[in-house]
Coordinates of C-alpha atoms and ligand atoms in Angstrom, one line a residue:
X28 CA 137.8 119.5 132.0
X29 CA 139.5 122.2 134.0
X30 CA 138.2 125.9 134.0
X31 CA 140.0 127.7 131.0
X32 CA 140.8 130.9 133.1
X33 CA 141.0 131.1 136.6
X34 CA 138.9 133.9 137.9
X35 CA 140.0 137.1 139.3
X36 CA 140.7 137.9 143.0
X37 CA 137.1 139.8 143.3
X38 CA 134.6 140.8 141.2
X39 CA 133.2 144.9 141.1
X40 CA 130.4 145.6 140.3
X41 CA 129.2 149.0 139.2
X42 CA 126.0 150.3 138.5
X43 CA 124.9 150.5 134.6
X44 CA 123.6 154.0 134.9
X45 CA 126.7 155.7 136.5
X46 CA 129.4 153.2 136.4
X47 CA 130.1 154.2 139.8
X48 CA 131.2 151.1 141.8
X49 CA 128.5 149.3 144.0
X50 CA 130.6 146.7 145.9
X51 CA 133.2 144.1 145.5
X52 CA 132.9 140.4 145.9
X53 CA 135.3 138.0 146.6
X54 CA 135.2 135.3 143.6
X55 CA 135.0 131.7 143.9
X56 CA 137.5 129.6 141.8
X57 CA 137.6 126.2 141.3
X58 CA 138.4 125.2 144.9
X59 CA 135.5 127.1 146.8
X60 CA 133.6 125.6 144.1
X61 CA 134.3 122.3 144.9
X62 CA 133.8 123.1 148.7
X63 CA 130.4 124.6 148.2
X64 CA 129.7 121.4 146.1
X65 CA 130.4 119.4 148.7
X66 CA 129.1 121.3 151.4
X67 CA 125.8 121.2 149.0
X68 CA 126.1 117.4 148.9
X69 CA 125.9 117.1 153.2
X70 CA 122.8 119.4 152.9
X71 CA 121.0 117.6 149.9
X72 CA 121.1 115.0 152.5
X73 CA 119.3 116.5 155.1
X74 CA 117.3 118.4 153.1
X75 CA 116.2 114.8 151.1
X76 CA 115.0 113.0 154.3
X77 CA 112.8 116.0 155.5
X78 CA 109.6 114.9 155.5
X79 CA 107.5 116.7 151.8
X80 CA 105.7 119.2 154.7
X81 CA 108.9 120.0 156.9
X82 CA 110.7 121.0 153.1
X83 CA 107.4 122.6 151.6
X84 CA 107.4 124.7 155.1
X85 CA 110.6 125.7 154.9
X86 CA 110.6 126.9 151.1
X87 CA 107.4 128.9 152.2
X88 CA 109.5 130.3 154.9
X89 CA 112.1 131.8 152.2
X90 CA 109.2 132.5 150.5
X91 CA 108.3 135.0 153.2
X92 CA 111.7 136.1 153.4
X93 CA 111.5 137.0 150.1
X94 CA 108.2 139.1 150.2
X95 CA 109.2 140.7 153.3
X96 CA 112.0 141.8 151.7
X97 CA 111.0 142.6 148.4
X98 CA 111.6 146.7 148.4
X99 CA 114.9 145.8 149.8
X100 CA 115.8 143.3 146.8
X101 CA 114.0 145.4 144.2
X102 CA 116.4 148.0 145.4
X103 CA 119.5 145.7 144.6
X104 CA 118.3 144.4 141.4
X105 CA 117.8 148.7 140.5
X106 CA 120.9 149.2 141.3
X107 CA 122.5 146.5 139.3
X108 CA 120.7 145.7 136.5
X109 CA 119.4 149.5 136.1
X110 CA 115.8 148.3 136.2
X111 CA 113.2 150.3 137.6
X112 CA 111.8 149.6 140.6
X113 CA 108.2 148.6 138.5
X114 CA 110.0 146.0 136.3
X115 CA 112.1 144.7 140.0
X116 CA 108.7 144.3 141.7
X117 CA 106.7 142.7 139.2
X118 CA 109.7 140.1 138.6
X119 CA 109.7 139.5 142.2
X120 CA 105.9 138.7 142.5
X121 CA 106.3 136.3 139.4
X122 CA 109.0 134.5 141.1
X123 CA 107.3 134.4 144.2
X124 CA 104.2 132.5 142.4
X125 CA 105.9 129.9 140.9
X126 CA 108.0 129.5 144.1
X127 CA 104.9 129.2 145.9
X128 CA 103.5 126.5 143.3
X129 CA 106.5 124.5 143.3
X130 CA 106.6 124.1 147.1
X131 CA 103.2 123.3 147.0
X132 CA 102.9 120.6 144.2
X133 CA 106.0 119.0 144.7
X134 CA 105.3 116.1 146.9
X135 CA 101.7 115.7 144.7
X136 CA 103.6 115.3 141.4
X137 CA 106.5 113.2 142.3
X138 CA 105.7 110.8 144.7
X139 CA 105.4 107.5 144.5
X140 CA 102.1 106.0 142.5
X141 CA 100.9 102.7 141.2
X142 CA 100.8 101.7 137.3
X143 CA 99.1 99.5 135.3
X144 CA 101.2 96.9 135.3
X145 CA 99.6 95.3 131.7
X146 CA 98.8 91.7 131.1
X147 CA 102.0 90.1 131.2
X148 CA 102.8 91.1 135.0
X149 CA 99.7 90.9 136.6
X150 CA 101.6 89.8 139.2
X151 CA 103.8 92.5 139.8
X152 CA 102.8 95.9 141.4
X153 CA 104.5 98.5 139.5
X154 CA 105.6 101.7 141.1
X155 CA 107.0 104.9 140.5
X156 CA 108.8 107.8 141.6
X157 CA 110.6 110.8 141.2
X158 CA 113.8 111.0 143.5
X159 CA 116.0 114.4 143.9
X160 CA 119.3 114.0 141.9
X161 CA 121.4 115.9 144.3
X162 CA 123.1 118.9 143.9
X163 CA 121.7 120.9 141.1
X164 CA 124.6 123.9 139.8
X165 CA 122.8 126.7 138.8
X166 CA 124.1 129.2 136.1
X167 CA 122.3 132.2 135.7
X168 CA 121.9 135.5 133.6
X169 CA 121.6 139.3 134.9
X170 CA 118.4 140.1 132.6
X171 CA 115.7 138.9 135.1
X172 CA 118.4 138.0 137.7
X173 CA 115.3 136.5 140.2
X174 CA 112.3 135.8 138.2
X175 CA 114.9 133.3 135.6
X176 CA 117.6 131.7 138.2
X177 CA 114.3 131.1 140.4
X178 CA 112.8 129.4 137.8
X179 CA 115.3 126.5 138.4
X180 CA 116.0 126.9 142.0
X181 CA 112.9 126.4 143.3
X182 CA 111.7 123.8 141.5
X183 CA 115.0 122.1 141.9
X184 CA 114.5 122.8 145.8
X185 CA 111.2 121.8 145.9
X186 CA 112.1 118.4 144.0
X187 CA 114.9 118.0 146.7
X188 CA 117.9 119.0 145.7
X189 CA 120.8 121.3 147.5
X190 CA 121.5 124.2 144.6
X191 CA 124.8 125.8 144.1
X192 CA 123.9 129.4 142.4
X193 CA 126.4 131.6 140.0
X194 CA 124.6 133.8 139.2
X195 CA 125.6 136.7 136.7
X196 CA 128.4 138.8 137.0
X197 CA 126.7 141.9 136.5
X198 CA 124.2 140.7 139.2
X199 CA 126.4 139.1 142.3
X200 CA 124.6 141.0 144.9
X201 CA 121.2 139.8 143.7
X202 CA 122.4 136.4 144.0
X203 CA 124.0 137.2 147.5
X204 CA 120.8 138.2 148.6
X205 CA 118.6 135.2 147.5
X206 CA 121.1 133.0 149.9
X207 CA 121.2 134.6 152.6
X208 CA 117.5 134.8 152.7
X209 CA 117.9 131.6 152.1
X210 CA 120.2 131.5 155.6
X211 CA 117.7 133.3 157.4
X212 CA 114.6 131.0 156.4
X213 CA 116.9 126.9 156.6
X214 CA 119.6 126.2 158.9
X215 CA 121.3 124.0 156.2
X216 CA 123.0 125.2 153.3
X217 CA 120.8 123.6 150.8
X218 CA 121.2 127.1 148.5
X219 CA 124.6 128.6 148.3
X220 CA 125.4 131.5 145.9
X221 CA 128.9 131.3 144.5
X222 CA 130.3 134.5 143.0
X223 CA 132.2 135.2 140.0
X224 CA 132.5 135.6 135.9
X225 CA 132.5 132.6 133.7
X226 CA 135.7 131.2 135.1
X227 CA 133.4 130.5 138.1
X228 CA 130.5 128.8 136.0
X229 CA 133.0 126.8 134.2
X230 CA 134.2 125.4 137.3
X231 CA 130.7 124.5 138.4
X232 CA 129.6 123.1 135.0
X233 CA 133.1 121.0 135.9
X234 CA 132.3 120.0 139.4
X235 CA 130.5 117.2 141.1
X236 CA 127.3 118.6 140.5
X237 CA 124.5 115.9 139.6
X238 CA 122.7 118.5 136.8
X239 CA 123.6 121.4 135.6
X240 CA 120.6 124.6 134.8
X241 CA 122.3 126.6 132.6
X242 CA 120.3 130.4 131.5
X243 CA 121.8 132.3 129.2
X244 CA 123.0 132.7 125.6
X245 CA 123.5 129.7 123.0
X246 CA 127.3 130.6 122.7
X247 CA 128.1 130.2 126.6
X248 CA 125.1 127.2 126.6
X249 CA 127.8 125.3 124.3
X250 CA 130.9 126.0 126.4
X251 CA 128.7 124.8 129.5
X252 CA 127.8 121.6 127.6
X253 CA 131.5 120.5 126.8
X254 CA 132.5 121.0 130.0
X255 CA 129.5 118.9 131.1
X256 CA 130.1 116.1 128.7
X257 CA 133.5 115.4 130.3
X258 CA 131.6 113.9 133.6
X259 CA 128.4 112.8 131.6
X260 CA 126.6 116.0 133.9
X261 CA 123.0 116.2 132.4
X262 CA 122.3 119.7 131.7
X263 CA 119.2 122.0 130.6
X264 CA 119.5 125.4 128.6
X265 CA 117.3 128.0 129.1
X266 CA 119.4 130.4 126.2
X267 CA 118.1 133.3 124.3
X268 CA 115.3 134.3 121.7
X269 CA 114.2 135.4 118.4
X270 CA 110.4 135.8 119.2
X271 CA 107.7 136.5 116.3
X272 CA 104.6 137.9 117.1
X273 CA 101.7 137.7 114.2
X274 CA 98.8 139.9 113.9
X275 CA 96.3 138.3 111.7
X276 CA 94.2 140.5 109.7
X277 CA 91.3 140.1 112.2
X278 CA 93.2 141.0 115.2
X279 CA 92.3 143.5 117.6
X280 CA 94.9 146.2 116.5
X281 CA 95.5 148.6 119.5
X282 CA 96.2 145.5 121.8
X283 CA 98.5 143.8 119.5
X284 CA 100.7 147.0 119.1
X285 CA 100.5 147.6 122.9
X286 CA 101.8 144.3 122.8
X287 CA 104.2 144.6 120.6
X288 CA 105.7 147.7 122.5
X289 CA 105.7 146.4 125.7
X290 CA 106.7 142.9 124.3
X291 CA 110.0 144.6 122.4
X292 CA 110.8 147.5 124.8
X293 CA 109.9 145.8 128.3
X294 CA 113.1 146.2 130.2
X295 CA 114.7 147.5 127.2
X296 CA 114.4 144.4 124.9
X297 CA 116.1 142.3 127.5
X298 CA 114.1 139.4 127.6
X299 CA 114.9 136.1 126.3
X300 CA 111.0 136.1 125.3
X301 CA 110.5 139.6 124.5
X302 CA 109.4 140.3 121.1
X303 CA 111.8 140.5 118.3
X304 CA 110.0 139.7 115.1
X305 CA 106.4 140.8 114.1
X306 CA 104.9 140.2 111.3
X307 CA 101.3 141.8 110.2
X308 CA 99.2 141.0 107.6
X309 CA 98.9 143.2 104.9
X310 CA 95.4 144.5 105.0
X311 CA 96.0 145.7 108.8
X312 CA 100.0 146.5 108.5
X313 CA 99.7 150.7 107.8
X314 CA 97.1 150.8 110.8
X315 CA 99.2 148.5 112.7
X316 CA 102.5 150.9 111.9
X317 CA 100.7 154.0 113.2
X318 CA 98.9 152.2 116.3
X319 CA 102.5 151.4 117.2
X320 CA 103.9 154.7 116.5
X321 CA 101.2 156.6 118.6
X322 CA 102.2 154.3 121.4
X323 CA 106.0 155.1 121.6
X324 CA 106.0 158.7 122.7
X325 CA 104.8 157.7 126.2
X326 CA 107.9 155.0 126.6
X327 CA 110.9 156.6 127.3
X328 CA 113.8 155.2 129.0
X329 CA 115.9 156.4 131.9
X330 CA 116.8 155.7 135.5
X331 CA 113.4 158.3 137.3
X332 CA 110.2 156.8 138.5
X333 CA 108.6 157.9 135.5
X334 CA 111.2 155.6 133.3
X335 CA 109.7 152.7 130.9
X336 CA 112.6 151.2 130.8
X337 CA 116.3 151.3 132.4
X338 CA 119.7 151.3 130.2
X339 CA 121.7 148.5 128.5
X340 CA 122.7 146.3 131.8
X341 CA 125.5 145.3 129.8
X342 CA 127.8 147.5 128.2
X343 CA 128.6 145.5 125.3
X344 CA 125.2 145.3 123.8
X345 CA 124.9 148.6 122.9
X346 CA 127.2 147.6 119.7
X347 CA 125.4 145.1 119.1
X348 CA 122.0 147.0 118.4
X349 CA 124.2 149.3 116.6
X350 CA 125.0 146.6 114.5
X351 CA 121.5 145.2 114.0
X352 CA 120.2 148.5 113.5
X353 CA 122.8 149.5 110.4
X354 CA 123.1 146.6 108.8
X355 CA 118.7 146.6 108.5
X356 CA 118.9 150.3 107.5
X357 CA 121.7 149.6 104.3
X358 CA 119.9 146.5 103.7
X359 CA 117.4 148.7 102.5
X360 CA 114.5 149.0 105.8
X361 CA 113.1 152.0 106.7
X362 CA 112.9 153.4 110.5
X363 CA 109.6 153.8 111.5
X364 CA 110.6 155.4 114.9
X365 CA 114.3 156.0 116.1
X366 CA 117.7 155.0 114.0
X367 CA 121.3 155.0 115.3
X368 CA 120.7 158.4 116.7
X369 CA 118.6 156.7 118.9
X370 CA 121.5 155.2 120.7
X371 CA 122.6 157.2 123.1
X372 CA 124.3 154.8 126.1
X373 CA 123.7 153.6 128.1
X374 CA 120.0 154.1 126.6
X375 CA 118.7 153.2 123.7
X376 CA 115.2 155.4 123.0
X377 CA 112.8 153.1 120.9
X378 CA 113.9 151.5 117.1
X379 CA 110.8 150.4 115.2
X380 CA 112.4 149.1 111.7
X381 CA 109.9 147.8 109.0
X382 CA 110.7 146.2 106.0
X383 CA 113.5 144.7 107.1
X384 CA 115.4 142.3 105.0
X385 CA 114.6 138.6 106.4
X386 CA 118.6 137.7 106.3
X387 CA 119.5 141.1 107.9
X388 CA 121.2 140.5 111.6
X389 CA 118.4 142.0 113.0
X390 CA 116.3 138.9 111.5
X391 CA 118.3 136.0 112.5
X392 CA 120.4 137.2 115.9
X393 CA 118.9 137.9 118.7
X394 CA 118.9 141.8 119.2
X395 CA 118.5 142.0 123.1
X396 CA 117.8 145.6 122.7
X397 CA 114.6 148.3 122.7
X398 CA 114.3 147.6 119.2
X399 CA 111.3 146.2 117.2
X400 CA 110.9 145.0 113.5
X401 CA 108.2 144.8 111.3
X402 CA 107.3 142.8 108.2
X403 CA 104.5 142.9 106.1
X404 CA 103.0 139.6 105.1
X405 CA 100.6 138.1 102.6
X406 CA 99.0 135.8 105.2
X407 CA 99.4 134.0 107.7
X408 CA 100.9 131.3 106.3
X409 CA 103.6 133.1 105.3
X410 CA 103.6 134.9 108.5
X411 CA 104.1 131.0 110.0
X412 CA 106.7 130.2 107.8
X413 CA 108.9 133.6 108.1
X414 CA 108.3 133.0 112.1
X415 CA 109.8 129.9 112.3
X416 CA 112.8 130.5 110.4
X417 CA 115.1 131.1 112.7
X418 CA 117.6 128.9 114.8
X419 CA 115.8 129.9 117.8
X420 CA 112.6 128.7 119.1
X421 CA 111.8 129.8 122.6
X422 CA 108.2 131.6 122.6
X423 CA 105.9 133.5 119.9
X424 CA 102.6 135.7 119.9
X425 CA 99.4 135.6 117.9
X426 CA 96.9 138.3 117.6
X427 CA 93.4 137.0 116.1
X428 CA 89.8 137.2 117.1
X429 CA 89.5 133.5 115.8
X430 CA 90.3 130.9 119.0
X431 CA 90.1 128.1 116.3
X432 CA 92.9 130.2 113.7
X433 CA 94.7 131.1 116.9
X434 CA 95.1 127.6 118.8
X435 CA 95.6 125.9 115.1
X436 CA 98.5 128.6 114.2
X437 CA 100.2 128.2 118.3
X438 CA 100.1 124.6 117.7
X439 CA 102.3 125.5 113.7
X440 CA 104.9 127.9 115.8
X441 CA 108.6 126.1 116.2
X442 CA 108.6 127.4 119.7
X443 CA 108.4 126.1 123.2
X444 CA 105.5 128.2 123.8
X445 CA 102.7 130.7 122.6
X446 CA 100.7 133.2 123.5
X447 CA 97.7 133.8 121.9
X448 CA 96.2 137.5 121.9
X449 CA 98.9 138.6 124.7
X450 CA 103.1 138.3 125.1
X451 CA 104.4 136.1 127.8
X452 CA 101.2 134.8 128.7
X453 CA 102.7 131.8 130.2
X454 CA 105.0 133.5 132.5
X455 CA 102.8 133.9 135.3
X456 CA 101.3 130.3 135.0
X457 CA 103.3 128.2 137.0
X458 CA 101.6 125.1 135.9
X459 CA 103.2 125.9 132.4
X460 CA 106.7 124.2 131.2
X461 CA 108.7 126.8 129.8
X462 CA 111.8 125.9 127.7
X463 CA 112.6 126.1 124.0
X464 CA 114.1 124.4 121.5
X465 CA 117.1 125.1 118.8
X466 CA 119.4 127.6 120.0
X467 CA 116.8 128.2 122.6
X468 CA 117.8 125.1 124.3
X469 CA 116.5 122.2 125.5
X470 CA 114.8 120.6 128.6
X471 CA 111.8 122.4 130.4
X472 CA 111.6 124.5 134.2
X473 CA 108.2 125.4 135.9
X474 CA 105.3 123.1 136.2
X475 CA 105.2 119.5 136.5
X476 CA 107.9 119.1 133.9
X477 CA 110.4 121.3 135.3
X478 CA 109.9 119.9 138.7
X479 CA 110.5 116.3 136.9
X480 CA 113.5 117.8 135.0
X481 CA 115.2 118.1 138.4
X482 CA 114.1 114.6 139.5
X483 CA 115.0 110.8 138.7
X484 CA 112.3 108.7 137.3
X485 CA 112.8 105.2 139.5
X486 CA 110.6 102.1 138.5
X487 CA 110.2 99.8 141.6
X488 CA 108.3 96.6 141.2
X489 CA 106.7 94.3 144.1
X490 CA 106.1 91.1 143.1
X491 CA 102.6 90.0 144.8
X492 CA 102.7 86.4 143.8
X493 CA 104.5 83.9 141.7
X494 CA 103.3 84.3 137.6
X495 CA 100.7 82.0 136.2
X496 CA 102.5 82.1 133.2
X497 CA 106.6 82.1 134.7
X498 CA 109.0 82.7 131.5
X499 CA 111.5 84.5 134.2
X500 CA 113.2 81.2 134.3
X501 CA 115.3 78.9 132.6
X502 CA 113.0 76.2 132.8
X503 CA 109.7 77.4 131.7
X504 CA 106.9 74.5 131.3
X505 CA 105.7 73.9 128.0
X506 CA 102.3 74.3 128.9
X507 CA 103.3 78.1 130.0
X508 CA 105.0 78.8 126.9
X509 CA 102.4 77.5 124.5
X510 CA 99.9 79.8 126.5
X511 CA 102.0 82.4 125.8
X512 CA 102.5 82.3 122.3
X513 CA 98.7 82.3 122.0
X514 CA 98.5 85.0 124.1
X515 CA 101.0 86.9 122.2
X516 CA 99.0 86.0 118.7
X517 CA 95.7 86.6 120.1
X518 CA 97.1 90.1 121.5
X519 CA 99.0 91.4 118.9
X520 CA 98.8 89.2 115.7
X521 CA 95.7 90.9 114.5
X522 CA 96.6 94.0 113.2
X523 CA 94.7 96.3 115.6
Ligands
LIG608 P1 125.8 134.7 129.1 O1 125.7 133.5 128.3 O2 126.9 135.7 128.8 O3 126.1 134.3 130.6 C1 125.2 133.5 131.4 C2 125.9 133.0 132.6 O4 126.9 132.1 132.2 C3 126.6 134.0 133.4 O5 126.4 133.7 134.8 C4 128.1 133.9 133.1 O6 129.0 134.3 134.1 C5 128.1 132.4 132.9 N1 129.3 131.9 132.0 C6 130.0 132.6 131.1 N2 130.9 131.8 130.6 C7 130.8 130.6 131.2 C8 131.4 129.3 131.0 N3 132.4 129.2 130.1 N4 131.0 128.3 131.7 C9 130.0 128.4 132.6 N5 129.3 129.6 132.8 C10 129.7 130.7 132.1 O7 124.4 135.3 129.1 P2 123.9 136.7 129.8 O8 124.4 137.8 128.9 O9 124.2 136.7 131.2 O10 122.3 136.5 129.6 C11 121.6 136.9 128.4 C12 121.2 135.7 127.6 O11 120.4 134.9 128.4 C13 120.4 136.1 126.4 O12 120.7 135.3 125.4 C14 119.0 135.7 126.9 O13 118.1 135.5 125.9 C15 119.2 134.5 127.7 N6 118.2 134.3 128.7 C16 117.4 133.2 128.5 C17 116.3 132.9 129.4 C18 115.5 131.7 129.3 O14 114.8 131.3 130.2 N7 115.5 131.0 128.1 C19 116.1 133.8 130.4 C20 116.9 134.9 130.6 C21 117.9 135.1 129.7

């Protein structure tokens, strides 16, 4: 299917604080698309019959690159995204480890290994392997425009594949940047950025590309799937979030309304697996209220070192915390800290809402703002069963003393991942898949899983000799299928 709109000429873009223009980008339609595409496809090729230590050295090269550089790119990411320099640094560092993980496991987890090859073909060696798909398009957002693209790009590189990058319009020079790093560390193109708006992603969802990793919200994730489904391109969605975090009765309440704060209000509530949703037990819920209120003084946002958090990257969303905001307040919740005063853009000072009707927007869409909401709940069973209704199901919380209640509840959560005592535990684990389900998406990046979600499983066989008991013929002897059939009935005819 053709892109719907061809892109403009060039992209600006301007800086979230000031508006004030920071550079402008030529944009690639469908036809530089294609030609990165293809110019992806030559390198995949190279990059493919590199030996597992030539590609491992050369992603630890941009690795380098990338630490080396770090101020430099935290200073781009600041300047786009309105971050401060803090939040830029610490997404760099995370990015950096799993980079560093996926170079390094790579060859361990998907080369070729023996399995058992059962009792019916003893005589065959079975084998298997993971092989690179190709050219992997990657579509990302502006929110964590390193720390979420790199999430599939290096795992994709490190499973060998060439990537073609879009990243977000908001963040071009981000993007820009990772490449020509890139550049600097690999004479082959194996990573090319290509710029643009969604006219751009469209016509990489469209092109020749052998998988599609597509970050962002549900809406764009189904637009991205159509276009997909016209060449059969596999895809995986990273999209948004709804997250609950519970605090069980027993919980250690200061640290689950630190948390809380910095789980909600962490880089102004725009994380896919920031905190949305809490919901407290009712023994602990007044203490919890005022433990998060004493907290929210100290985070203020703004664009000075001393900033929690930056302003609304994107324009648009101020309206939509408006939005969630009024709709929760004349559905009948009461602000615990902040109200549509608060909104001042492009910052939004903390929102803590609590007793906040369950069907209310600010329930059941994501918010993507510095906004928090907080529901009392009988116990946790209820607290379960409130968290998991919701079309979304990316991550989730739980704060208890009990490792038992806590593992048993993580396992209950509708989500692709939990943290137990802490938000976003898993984000610095690179061993750990992260993906969700729902409107959260589907398929998995980091870890083992993400680096097979950028691979082909291939079964080889070797037959070592000819079968005892041969029915790969059309002239089987009888002897070999009587043995058989008792085989069969002695095997599996006894009910165990
Ligand atoms: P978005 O859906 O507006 O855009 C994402 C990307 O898709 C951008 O690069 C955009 O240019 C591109 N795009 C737009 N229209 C397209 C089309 N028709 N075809 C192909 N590409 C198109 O999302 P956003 O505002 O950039 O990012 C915020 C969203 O991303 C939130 O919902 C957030 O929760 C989610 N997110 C998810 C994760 C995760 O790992 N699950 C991480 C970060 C952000």
């Amino acid at each position: 299917m053709p892109p719907t709109a061809a892109p403009a000429a060039t992209l600006t873009s301007r800086s979230p604080v000031t508006g004030e223009v920071l550079a402008e980008y030529p944009t690639a339609g469908a036809a530089e698309v294609a030609q990165a595409v293809s110019a992806g496809r030559q390198a995949a090729a190279w990059w493919a019959q590199l030996s597992p230590k030539q590609r491992r050295d050369a992603l630890l090269r941009w690795k380098r690159e990338l630490v080396t550089g770090a101020e430099a790119l935290a200073a781009v990411i600041n300047a786009e995204t309105g971050k401060p320099l803090g939040g830029a640094m610490l997404e760099i560092m995370l990015a950096v480890e799993h980079l560093d993980w996926a170079a390094r496991n790579a060859h361990k987890t998907l080369r070729r290994r023996k399995v058992a090859s059962g009792l019916l073909a003893a005589n065959q060696l079975g084998l298997l392997e993971y092989v690179p798909l190709g050219v992997v398009g990657v579509i990302g957002p502006w929110n964590y425009p390193v720390y979420t693209p790199l999430g599939s790009i290096s795992y994709a590189l490190a499973a060998g594949n060439a990537v073609v990058f879009k990243p977000s319009e908001y963040t071009p020079g981000v993007g820009r940047w990772l490449a020509e790093a890139w550049a600097r560390a690999c004479p082959q193109p194996v990573l090319q950025t290509v710029v643009g708006d969604g006219a751009t992603g469209a016509a990489l969802a469209s092109s020749d590309v052998d998988k599609v990793a597509f970050t962002g919200s549900a809406a764009t994730a189904r637009k991205v799937m159509a276009a997909c489904a016209e060449r059969l391109t596999p895809v995986v969605i990273e999209g948004g979030g709804k997250d609950a975090l519970i605090v069980a009765a027993d919980a250690d309440i200061d640290a689950a309304a630190t948390a809380a704060v910095f789980g909600g209000l962490g880089n102004a509530g725009q994380t896919c697996a920031g905190v949305e949703r809490v919901y407290v037990e009712a023994p602990v819920y007044d203490r919890f209220l005022e433990a998060v209120k004493a907290k929210l003084p100290a985070v203020r946002p703004g664009d000075g070192p001393d900033a929690a958090y930056g302003p609304m990257t994107m324009p648009s969303q101020v309206d939509v915390v408006r939005r969630h905001v009024t709709d929760a307040l004349e559905r009948g919740a009461f602000a615990v800290a902040g109200g549509p005063e608060s909104i001042r853009a492009p910052y939004i000072d903390p929102i803590v809402l609590a007793e906040v009707d369950e069907e209310s927007v600010a329930m059941t869409e994501e918010t993507f703002g510095p906004t928090l909401t907080v529901n009392k709940v009988r116990d946790l069973d209820e607290a379960l069963q409130r968290a998991n209704h919701s079309r979304y199901g990316l991550a989730g919380s739980i704060f208890t003393k009990d490792k038992q209640r806590g593992l048993a509840l993580a396992q209950r959560l509708r989500t692709g991942a939990a943290s137990i005592n802490s938000v976003l535990g898993f984000a610095a684990i690179p061993a750990l898949p992260f993906g969700g389900l729902g409107d959260s998406g589907f398929g998995r990046i980091h870890g083992a899983d993400g680096l097979r979600e950028f691979s082909r499983a291939k079964a080889v066989t070797w037959q070592r000799y000819r079968a005892p008991i041969d029915l790969m013929r059309f002239d089987p002897s009888p002897r070999a299928v009587r043995t058989a059939l008792w085989l069969f009935r002695m095997r599996h005819g006894r009910g165990h």
